[in-house]
Tab-separated table of C-alpha atoms and ligand atoms in Angstrom:
chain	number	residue	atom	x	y	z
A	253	UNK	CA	143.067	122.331	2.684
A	254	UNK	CA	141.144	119.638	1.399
A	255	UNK	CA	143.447	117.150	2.802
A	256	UNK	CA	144.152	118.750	6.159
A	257	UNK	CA	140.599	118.175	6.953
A	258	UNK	CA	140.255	114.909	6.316
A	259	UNK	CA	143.591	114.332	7.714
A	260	UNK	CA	141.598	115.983	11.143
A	261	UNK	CA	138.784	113.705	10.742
A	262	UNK	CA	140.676	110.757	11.085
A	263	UNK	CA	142.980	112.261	13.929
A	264	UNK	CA	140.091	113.014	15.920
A	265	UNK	CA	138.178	109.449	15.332
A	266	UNK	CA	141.052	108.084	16.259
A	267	UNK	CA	141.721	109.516	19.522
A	268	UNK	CA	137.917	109.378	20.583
A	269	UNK	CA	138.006	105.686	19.867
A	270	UNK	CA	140.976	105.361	22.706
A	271	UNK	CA	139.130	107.699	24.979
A	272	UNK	CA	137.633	106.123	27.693
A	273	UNK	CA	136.472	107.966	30.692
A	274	UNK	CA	134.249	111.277	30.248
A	275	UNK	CA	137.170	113.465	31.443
A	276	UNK	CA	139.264	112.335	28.988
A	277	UNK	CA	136.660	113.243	26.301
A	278	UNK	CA	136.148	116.866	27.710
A	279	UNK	CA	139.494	117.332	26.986
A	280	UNK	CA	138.855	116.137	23.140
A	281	UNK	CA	136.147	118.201	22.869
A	282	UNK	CA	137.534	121.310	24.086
A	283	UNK	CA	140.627	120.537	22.211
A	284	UNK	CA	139.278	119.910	19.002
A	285	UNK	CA	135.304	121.671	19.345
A	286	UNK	CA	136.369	124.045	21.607
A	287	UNK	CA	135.837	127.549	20.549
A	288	UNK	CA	139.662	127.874	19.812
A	289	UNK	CA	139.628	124.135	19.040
A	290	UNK	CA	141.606	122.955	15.752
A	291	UNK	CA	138.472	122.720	13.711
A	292	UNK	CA	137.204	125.614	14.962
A	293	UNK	CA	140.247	127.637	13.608
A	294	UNK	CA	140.090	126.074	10.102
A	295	UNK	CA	136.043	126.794	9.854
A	296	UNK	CA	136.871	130.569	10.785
A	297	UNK	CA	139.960	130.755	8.310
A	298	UNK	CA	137.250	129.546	5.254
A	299	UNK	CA	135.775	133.033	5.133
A	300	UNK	CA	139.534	134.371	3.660
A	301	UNK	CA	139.757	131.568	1.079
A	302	UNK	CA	138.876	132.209	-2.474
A	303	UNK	CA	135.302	131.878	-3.242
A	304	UNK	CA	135.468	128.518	-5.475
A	305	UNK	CA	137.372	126.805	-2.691
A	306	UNK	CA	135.097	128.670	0.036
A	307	UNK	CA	131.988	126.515	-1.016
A	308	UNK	CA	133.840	123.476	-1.505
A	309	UNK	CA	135.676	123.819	1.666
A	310	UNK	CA	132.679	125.245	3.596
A	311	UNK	CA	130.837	121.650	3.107
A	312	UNK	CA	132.942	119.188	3.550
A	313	UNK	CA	134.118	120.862	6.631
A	314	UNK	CA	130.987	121.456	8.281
A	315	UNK	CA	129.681	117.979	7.252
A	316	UNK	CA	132.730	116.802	9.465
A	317	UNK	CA	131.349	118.893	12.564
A	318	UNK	CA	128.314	116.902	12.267
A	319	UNK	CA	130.104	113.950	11.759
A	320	UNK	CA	132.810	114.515	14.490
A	321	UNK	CA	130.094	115.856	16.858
A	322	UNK	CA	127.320	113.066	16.473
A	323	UNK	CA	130.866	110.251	17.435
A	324	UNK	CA	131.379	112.381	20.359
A	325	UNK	CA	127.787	111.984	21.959
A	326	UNK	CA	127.524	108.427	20.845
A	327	UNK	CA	130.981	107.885	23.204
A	328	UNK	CA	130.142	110.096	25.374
A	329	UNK	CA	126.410	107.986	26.353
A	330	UNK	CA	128.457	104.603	26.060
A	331	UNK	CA	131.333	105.897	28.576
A	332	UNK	CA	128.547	107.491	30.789
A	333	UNK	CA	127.104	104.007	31.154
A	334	UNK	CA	129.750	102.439	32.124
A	335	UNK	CA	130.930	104.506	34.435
A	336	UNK	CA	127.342	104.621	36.296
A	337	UNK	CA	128.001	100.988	36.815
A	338	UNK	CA	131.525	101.039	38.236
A	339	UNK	CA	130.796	104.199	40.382
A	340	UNK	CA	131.074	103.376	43.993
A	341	UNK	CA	128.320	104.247	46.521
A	342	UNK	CA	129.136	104.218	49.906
A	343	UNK	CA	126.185	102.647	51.913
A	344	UNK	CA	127.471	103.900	54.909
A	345	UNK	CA	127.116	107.643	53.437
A	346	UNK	CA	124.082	109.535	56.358
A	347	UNK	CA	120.892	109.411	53.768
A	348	UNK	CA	118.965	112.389	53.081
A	349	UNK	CA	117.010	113.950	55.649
A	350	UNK	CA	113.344	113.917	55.243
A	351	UNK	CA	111.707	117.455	56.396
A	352	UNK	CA	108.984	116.213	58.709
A	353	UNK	CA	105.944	118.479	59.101
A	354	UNK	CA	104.340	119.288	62.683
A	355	UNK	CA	101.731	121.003	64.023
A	356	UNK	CA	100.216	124.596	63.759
A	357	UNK	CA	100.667	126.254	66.982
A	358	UNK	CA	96.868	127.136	66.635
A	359	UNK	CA	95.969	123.087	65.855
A	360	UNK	CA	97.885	122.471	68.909
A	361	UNK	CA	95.862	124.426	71.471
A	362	UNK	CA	92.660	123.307	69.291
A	363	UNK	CA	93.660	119.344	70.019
A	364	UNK	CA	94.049	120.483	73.520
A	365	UNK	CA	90.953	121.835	74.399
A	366	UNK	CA	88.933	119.401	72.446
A	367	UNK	CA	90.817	116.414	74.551
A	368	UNK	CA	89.503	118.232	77.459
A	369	UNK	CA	85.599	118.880	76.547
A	370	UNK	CA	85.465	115.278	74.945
A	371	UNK	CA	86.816	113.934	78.429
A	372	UNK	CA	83.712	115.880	79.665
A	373	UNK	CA	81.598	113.605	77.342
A	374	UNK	CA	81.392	116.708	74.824
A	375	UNK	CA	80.785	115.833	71.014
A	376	UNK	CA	82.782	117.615	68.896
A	377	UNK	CA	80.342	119.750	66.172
A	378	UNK	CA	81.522	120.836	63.160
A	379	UNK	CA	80.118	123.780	60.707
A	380	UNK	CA	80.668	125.879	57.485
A	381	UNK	CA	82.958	127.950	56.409
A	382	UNK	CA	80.653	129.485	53.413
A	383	UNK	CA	77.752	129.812	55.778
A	384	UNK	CA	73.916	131.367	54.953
A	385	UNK	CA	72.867	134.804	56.892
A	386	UNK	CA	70.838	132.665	58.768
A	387	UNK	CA	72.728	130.608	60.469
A	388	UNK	CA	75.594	132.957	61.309
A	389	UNK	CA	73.170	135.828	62.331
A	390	UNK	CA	69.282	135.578	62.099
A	391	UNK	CA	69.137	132.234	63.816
A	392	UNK	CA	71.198	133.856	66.663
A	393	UNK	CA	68.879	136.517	67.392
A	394	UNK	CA	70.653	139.083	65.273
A	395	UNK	CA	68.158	140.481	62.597
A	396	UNK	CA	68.839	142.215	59.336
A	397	UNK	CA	69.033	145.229	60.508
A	398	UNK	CA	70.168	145.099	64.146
A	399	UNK	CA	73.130	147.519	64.897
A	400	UNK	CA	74.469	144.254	66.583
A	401	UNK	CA	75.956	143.308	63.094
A	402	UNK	CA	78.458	146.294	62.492
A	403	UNK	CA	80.265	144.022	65.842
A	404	UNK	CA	81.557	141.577	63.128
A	405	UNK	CA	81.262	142.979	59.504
A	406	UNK	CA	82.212	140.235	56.820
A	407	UNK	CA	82.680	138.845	53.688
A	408	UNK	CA	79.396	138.628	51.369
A	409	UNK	CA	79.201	136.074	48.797
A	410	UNK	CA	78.315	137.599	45.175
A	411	UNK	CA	75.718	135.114	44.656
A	412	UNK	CA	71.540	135.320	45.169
A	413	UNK	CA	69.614	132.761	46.530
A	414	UNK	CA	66.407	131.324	45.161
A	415	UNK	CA	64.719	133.955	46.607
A	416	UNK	CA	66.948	136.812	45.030
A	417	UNK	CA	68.703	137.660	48.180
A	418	UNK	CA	72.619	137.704	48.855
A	419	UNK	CA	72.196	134.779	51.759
A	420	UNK	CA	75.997	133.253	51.887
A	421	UNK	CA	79.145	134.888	53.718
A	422	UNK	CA	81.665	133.522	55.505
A	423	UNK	CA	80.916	132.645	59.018
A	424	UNK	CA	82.937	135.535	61.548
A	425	UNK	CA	82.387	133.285	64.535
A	426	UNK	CA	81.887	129.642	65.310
A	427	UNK	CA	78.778	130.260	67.035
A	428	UNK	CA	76.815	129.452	63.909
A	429	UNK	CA	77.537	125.540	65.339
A	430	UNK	CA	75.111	126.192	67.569
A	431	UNK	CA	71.815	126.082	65.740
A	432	UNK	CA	73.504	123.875	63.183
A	433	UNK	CA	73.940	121.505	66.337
A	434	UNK	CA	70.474	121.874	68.254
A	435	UNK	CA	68.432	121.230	65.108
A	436	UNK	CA	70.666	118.108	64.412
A	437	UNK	CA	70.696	116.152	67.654
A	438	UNK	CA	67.795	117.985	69.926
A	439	UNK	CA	68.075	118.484	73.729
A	440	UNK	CA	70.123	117.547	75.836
A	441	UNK	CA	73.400	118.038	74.401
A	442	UNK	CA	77.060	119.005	74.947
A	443	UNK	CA	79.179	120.215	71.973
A	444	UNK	CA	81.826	122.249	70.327
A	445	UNK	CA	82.860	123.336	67.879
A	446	UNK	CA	85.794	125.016	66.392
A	447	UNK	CA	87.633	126.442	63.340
A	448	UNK	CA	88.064	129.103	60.422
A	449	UNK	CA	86.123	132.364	61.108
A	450	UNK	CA	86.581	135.985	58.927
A	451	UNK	CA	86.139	139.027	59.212
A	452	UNK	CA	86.512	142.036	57.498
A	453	UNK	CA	88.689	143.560	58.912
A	454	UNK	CA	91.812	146.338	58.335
A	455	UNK	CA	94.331	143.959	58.997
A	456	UNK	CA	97.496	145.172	61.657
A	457	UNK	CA	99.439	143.499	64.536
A	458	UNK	CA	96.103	142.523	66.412
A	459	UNK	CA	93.639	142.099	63.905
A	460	UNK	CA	93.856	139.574	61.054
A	461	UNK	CA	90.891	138.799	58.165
A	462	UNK	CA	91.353	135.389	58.930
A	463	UNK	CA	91.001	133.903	62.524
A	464	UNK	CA	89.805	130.451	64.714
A	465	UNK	CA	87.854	130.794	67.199
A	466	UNK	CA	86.511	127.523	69.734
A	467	UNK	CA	82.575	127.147	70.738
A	468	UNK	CA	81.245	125.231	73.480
A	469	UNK	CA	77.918	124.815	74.651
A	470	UNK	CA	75.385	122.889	76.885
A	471	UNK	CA	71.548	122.354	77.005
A	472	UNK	CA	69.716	120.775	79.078
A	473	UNK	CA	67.203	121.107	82.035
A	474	UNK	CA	68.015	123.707	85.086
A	475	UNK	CA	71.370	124.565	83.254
A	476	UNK	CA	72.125	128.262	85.342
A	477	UNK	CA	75.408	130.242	85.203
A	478	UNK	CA	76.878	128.088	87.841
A	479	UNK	CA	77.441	125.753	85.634
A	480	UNK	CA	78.894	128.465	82.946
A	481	UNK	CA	80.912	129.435	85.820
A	482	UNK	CA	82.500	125.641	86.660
A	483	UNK	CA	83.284	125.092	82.990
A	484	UNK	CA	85.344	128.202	82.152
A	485	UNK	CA	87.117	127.671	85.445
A	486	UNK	CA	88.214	124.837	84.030
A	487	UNK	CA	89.417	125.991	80.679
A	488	UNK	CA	91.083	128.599	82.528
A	489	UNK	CA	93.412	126.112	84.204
A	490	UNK	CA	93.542	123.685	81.423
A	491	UNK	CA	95.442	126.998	79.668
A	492	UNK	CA	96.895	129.078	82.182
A	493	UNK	CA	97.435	126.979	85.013
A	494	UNK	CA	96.029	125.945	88.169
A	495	UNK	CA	96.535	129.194	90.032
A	496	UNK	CA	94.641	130.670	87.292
A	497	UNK	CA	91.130	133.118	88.248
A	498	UNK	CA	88.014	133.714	86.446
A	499	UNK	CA	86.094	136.937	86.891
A	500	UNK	CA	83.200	137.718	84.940
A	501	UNK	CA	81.450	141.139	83.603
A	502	UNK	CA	78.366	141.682	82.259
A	503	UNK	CA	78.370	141.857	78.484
A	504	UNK	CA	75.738	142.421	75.541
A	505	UNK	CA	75.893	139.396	73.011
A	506	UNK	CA	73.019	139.216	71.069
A	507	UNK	CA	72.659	135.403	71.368
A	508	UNK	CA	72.649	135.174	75.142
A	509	UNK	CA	70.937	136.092	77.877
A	510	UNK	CA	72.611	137.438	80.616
A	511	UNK	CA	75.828	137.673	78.450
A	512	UNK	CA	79.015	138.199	79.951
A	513	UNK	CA	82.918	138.701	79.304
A	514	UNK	CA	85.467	136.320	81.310
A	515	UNK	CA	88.797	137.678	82.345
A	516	UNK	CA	91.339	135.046	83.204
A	517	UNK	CA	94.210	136.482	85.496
A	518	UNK	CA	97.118	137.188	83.086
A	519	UNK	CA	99.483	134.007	82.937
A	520	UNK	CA	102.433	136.051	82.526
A	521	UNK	CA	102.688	138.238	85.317
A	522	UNK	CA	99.985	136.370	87.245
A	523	UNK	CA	97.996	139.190	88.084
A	524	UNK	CA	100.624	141.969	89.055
A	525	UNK	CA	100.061	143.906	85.662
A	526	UNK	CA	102.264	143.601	82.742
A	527	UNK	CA	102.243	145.407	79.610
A	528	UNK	CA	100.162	142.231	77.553
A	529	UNK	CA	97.753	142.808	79.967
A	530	UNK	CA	97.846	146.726	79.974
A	531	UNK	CA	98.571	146.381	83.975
A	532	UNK	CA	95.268	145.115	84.841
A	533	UNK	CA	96.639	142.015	85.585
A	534	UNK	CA	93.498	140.105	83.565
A	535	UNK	CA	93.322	138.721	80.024
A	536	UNK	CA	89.653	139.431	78.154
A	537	UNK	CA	89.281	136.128	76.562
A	538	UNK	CA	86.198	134.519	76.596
A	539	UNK	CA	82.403	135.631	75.563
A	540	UNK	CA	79.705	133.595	77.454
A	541	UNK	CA	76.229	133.787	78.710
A	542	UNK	CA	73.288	131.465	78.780
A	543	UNK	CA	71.277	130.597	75.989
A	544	UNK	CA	68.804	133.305	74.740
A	545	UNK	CA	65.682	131.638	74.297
A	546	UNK	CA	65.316	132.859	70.849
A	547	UNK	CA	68.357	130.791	69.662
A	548	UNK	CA	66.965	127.577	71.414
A	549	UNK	CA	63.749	128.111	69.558
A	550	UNK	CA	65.557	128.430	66.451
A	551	UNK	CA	67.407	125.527	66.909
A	552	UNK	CA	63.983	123.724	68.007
A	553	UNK	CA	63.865	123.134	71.623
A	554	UNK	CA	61.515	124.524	74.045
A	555	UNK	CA	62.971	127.133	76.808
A	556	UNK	CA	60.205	126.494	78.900
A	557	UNK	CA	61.798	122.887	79.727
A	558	UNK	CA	65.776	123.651	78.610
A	559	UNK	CA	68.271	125.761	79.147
A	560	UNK	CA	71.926	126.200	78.313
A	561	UNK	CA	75.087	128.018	78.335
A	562	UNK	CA	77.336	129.106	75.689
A	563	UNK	CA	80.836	130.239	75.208
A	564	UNK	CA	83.209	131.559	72.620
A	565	UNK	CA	86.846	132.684	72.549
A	566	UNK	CA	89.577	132.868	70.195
A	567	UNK	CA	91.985	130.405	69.776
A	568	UNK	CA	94.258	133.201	67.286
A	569	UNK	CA	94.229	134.990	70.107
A	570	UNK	CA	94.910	132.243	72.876
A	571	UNK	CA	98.263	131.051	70.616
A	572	UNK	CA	99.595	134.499	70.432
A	573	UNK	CA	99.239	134.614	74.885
A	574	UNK	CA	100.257	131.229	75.427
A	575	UNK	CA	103.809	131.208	72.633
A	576	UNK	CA	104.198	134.742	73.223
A	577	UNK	CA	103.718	135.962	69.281
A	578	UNK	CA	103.564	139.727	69.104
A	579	UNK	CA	101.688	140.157	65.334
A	580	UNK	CA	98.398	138.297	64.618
A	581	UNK	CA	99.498	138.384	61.175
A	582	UNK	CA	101.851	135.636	61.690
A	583	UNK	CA	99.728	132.890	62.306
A	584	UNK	CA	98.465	132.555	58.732
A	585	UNK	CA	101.648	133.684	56.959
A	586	UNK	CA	103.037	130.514	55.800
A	587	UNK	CA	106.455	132.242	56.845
A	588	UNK	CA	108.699	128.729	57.940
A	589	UNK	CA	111.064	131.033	60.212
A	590	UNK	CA	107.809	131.411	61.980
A	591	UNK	CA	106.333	128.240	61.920
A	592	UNK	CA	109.596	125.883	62.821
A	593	UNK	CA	109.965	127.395	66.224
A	594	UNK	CA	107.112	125.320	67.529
B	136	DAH	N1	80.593	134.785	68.857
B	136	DAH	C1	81.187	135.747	69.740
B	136	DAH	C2	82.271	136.522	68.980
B	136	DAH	O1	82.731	136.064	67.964
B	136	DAH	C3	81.798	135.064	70.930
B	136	DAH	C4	80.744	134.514	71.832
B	136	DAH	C5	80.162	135.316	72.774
B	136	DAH	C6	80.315	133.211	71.693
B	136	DAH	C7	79.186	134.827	73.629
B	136	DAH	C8	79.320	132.701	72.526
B	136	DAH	C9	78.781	133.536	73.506
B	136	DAH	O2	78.873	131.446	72.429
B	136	DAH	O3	77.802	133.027	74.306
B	136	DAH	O4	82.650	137.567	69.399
């Protein structure tokens, strides 16, 4: 027994010294490792022998594994080399196709209607997320306990202020620009603003927690709803189309004065009635009015001498009319078969 092992040893050195491409030492390995290998069978077999021999026999065969296995992956790395070197690569061969990224459908519209209010000469305003009661409500003429806040309920922030009241939430519209924007650069001005708003909200195909909205405003002297008028005109065709129509209702918005709702005629059936715009043939879209005075107080200009309009609409909302999207979910769930259509 003794001897047939070593005889193995030396068979199997042998032959791995000759191999010389990493097929040929699978086959080695299978053929002598292998589970039904040659050494294999004679380790199994050492449980029948007599138990002087077994010990003897049990070592030196086992020490051979080692041995036999430690040649093998000391070939194996020097035939590996080798053959890394000779292996052919076809420069020809198409490379690898980088996944470019692309736009949000949302981003898109965003970049559109900012092009068009900075080619009015309209800076572009930017404000929190994580934004103080103030700023998203007080400031616009919506006090602590006006009923006027169950129209946007939110998200409270789980931390008191220096003054031991819970002052942060995030912002539910982008009109919290507004005061942000008077106090920064005064009257006259033209901005907007746009972004990230939240809401708490029970979340189904037309209502989402998480939505964008787009701001615009203007202050300056003898600003009248004319020129609230002109300017949504104008995003109405920038969105819809020339042929588009503005009609406006009277609306309560805390942070205007008059407020009002603007109905663009619906872009898909152009005004016949269709079932997106529950056959009315008009889209709600935008909330306007002109400046309460309140809010341009807070914001630290004097209504006696300015005035402005405001506006605010959705730009969730605006994707899901202008690509057609049926769930308001989909916008912010990350889902590619969603995203690469656009
Ligand atoms: N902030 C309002 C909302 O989220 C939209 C809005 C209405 C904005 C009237 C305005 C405005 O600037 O004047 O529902």
């Amino acid at each position: 027994m003794k001897n047939k092992l070593e005889d193995l040893r030396k068979k199997i050195l042998k032959e791995l010294d000759k191999a010389k491409t990493g097929e040929l030492l699978d086959e080695l390995e299978i053929k002598y490792l292998g589970r039904k290998g040659e050494l294999s069978n004679i380790l199994r077999s050492i449980k029948d022998l007599g138990e002087k021999e077994r010990g003897e026999i049990g070592q030196l065969a086992n020490a051979i594994k080692t041995d036999v296995t430690a040649k093998f992956a000391e070939i194996k790395a020097e035939v590996a080399g080798k053959e890394s070197i000779t292996q052919f690569v076809d420069v020809t061969l198409p490379g690898k196709k980088i996944e470019r990224g692309h736009l949000h459908p949302i981003t898109l519209i965003q970049a559109e209607l900012e092009d068009l209010f900075i080619s009015l000469g309209f800076l572009v305003a930017d404000g929190p997320e994580l934004e103080s009661d103030y700023y998203n409500f007080e400031a616009l003429n919506i006090p602590k306990t006006h009923p006027a806040r169950d129209m946007q309920d939110t998200f409270y922030i789980d931390k008191k202020n220096a003054a031991g009241e819970y002052d942060l939430l995030l912002r539910t519209h982008t009109s919290n620009v507004q005061v942000r924007a008077m106090q920064k650069y005064g009257a006259p001005l033209k901005a907007v603003g746009s972004g990230r708003c939240f809401r708490s909200e029970a979340t189904d195909a037309r209502h989402e927690h998480t939505l964008y909205q787009f701001e615009g405003f203007m202050i300056d002297k003898d600003i009248n709803f004319s020129h609230l008028k002109g300017i949504l005109e104008l995003v109405g065709k920038k969105l819809f189309g020339p042929d588009t129509k503005l009609r406006m209702r009277p609306k309560f918005y805390p942070f205007v004065e008059p407020g009002t709702n603007g109905e663009y005629t619906c872009s898909l059936c152009h005004g016949q009635g269709c079932r997106v715009c529950k056959n009315s043939g008009w889209l709600e879209i935008v909330g306007a009015g002109l400046v309460h005075p309140n809010v341009l107080r807070a914001g630290g200009i004097d209504p006696e001498i300015y005035s402005g309009y405001a506006f605010g609409f959705g730009l969730s909302r605006l994707a899901q009319l202008k690509y057609g999207i049926d769930d308001a979910r989909l916008a912010m769930s990350g889902d590619l078969r969603f995203l690469n259509q656009f």
